[in-house]
PDB file of C-alpha atoms in Angstrom:
ATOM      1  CA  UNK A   1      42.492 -87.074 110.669  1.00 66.00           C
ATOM      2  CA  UNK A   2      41.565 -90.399 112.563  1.00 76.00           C
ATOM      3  CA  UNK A   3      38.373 -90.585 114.633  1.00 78.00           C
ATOM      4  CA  UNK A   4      40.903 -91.298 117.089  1.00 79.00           C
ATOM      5  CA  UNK A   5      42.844 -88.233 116.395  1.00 83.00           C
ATOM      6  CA  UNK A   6      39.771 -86.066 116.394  1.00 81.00           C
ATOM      7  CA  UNK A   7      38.870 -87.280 120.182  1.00 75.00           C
ATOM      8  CA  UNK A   8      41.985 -86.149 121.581  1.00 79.00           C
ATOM      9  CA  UNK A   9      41.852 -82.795 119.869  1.00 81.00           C
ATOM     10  CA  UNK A  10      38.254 -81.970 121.036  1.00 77.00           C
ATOM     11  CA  UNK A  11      39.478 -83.532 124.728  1.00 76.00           C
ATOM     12  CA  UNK A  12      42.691 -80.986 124.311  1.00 81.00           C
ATOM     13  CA  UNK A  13      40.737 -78.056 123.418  1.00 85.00           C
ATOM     14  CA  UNK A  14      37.434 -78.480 125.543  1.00 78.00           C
ATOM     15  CA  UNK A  15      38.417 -79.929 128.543  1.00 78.00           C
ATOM     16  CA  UNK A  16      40.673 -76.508 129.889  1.00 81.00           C
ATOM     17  CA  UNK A  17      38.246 -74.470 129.551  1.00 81.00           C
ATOM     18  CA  UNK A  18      35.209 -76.657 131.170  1.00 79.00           C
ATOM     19  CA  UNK A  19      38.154 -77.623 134.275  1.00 80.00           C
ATOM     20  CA  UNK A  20      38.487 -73.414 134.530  1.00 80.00           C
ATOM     21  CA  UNK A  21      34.593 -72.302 134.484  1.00 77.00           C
ATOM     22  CA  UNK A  22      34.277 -75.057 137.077  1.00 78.00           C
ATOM     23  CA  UNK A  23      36.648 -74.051 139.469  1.00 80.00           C
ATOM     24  CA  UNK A  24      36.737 -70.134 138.914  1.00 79.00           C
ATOM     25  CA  UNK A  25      32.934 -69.040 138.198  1.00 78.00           C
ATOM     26  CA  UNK A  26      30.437 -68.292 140.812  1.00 79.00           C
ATOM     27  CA  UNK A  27      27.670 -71.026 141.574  1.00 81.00           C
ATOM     28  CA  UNK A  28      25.244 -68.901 140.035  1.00 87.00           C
ATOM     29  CA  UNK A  29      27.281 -68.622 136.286  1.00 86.00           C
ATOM     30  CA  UNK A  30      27.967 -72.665 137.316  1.00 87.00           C
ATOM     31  CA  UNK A  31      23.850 -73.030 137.593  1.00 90.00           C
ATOM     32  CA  UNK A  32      23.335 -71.799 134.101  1.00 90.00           C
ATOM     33  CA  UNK A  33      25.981 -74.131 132.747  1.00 88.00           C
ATOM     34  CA  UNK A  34      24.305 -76.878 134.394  1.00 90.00           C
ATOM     35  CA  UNK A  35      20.761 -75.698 133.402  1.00 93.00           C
ATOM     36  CA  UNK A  36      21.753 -75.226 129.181  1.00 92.00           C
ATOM     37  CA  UNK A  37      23.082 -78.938 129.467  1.00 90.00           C
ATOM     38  CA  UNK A  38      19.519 -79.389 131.234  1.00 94.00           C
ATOM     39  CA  UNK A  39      17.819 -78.163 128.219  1.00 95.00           C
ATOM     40  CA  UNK A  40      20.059 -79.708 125.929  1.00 93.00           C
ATOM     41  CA  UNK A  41      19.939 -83.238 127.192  1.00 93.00           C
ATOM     42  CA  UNK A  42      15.998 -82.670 127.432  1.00 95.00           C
ATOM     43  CA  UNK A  43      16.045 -81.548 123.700  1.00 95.00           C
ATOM     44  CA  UNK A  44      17.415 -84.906 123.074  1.00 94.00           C
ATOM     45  CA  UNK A  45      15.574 -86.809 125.123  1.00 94.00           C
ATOM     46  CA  UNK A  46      12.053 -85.691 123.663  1.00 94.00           C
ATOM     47  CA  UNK A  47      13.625 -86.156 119.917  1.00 94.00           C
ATOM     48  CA  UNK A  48      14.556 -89.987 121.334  1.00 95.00           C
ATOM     49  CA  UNK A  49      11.124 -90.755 122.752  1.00 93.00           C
ATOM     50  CA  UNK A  50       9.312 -89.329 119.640  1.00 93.00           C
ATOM     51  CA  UNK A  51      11.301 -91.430 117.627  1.00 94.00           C
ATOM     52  CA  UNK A  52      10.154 -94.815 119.765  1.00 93.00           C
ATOM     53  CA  UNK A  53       6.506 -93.533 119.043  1.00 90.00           C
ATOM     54  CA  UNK A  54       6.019 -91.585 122.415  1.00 89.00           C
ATOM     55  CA  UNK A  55       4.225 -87.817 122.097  1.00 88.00           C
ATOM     56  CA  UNK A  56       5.768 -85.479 124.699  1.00 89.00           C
ATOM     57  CA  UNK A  57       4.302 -82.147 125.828  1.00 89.00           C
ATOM     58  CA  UNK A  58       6.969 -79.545 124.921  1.00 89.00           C
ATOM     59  CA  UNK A  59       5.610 -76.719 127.221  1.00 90.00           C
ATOM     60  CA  UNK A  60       4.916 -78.834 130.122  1.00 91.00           C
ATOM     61  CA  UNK A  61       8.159 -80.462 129.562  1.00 93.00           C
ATOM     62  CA  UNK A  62      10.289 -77.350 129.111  1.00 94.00           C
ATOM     63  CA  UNK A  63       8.796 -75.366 131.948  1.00 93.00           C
ATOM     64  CA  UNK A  64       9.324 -78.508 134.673  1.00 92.00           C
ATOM     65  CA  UNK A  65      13.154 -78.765 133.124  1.00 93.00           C
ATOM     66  CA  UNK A  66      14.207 -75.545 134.546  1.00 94.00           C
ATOM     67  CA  UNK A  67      11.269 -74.911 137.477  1.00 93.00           C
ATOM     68  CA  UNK A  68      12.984 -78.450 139.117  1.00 91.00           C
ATOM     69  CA  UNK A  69      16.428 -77.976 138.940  1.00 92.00           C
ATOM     70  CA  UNK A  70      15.791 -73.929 140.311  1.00 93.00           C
ATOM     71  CA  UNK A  71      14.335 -75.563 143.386  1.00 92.00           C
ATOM     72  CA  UNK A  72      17.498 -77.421 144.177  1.00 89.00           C
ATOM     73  CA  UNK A  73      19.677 -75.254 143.225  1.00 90.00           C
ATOM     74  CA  UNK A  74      17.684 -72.699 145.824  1.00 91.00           C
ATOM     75  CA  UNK A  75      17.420 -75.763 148.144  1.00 87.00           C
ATOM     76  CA  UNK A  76      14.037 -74.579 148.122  1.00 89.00           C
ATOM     77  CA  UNK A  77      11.672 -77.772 149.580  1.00 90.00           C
ATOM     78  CA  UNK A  78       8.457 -75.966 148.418  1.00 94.00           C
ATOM     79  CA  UNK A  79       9.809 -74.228 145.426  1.00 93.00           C
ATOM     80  CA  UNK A  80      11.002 -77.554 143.930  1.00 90.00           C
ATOM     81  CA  UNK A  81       7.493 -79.873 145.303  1.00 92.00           C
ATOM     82  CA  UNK A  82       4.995 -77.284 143.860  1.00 92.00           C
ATOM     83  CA  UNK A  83       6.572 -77.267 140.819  1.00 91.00           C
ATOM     84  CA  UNK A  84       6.504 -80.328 140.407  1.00 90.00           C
ATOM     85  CA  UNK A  85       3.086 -80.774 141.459  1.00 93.00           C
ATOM     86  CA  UNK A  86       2.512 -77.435 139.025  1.00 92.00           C
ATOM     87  CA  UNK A  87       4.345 -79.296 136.217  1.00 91.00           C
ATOM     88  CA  UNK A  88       2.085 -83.087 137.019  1.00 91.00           C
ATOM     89  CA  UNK A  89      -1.373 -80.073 136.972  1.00 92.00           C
ATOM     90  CA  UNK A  90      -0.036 -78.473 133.405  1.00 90.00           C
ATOM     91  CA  UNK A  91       0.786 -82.020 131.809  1.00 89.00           C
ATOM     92  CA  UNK A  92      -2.604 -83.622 132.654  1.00 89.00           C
ATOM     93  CA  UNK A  93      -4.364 -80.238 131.871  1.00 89.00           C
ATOM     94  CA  UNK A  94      -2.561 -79.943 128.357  1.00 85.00           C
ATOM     95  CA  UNK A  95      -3.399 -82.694 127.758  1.00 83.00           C
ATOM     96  CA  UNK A  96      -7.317 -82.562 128.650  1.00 83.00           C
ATOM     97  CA  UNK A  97      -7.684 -79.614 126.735  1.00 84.00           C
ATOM     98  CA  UNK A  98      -5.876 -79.920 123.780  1.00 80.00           C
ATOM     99  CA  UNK A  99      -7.856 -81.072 120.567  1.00 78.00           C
ATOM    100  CA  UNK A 100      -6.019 -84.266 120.266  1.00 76.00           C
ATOM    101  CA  UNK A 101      -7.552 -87.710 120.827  1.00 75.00           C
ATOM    102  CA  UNK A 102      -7.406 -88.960 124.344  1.00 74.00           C
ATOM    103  CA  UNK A 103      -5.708 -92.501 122.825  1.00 77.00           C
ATOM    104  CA  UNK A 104      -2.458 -92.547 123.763  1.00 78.00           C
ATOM    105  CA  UNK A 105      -2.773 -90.379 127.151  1.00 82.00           C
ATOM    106  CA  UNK A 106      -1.040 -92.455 129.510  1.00 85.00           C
ATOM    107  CA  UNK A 107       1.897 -92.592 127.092  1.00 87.00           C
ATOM    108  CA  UNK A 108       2.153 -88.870 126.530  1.00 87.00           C
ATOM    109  CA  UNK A 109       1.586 -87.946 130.607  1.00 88.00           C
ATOM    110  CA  UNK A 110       4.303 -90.155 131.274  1.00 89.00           C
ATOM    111  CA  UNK A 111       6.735 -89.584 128.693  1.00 90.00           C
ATOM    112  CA  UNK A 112       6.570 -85.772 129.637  1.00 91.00           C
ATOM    113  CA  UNK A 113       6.802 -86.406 133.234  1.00 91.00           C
ATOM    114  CA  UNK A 114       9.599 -88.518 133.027  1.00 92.00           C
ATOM    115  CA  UNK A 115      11.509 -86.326 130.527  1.00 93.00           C
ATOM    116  CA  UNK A 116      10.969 -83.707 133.207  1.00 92.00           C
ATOM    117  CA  UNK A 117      12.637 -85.650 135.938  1.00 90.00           C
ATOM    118  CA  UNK A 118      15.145 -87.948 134.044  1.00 90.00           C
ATOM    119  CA  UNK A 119      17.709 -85.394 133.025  1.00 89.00           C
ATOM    120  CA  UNK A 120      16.988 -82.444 135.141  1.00 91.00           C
ATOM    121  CA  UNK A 121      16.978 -84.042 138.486  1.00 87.00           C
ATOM    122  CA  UNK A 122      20.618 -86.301 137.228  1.00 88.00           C
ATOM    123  CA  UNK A 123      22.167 -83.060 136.332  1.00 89.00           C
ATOM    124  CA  UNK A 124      21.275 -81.134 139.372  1.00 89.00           C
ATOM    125  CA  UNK A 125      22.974 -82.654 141.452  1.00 88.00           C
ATOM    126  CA  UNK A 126      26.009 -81.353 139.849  1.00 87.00           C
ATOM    127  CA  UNK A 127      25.012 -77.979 141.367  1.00 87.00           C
ATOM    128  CA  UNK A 128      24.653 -80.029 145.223  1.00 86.00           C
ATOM    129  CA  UNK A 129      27.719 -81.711 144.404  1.00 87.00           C
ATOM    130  CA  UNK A 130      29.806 -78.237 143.517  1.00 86.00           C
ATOM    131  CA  UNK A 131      28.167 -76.344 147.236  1.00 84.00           C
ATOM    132  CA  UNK A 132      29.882 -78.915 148.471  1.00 87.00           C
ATOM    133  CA  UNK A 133      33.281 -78.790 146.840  1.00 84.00           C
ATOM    134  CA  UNK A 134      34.798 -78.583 143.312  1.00 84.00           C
ATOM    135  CA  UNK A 135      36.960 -81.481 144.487  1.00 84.00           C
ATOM    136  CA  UNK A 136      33.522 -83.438 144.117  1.00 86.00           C
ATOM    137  CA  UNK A 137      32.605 -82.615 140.781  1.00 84.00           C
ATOM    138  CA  UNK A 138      36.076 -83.935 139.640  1.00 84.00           C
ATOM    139  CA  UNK A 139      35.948 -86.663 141.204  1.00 85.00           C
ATOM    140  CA  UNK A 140      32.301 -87.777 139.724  1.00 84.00           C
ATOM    141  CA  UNK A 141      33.977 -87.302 136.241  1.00 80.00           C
ATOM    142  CA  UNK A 142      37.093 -89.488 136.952  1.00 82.00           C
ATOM    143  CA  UNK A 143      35.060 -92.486 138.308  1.00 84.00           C
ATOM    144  CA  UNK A 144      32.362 -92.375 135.016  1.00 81.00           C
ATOM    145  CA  UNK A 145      35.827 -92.433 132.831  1.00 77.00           C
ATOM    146  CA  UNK A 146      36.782 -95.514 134.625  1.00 80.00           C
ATOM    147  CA  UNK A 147      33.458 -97.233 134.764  1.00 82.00           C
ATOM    148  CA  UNK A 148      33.133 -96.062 131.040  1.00 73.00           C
ATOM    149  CA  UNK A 149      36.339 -97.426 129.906  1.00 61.00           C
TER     150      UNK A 149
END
């Protein structure tokens, strides 16, 4: 079977199923779809920056990756700033006290904030975008298949 072949299989097979959980689930059931995809893209994220040299905070990382998109999806203004501000406390204070040397600081800080707020804050907007209508959601996926084709 041709890699071709392969695509259109997986797009035959997947794609029902991901069109009916968006359109038929709750926006709770929705918010945990949304949130493993979180995790999943920050996974990859952390295993991309550690190749390129960069030292991310997992706990830190992990704990801002679902405290941040739990504050939009509540719509929750001081929810989502304090943990962020929490998340900014626990990175620096990881750091501080862990018993590695303080070299490459500035490097791990901001590699952990921005893994924080790179995926989690793109993919929650899915959740805004789906309190507003499903009709939105589709609509984001048909314009990145025409700007990725």
């Amino acid at each position: 079977m041709g890699d071709r072949n392969k695509r259109i299989a997986t797009a035959l097979i997947g794609i029902p199923p991901i069109i009916a959980y968006i359109i038929y689930f709750d926006n709770i059931g929705f918010f945990l779809a949304v949130l493993l995809l979180i995790l999943l893209s920050v996974r990859e994220f952390i295993a991309m920056l550690e190749c390129a040299g960069v030292k991310v905070m997992l706990w830190p990382a992990y704990f801002g990756s679902i405290c941040l998109p739990y504050g939009i999806y509540t719509a929750d203004v001081r929810f989502f700033t304090g943990a962020l501000l929490f998340t900014s406390i626990l990175t620096m204070a990881t750091k501080l006290f862990s018993d590695e040397p303080l070299n490459d600081t500035f490097d791990s800080i901001g590699g952990t904030l921005v893994t924080v707020l790179y995926a989690p804050f793109m993919f929650s907007f899915l959740v805004l975008l789906r309190k507003l209508g499903v009709h939105y959601i589709f609509l984001l996926c048909i314009l990145i298949w025409v700007s990725a084709t």
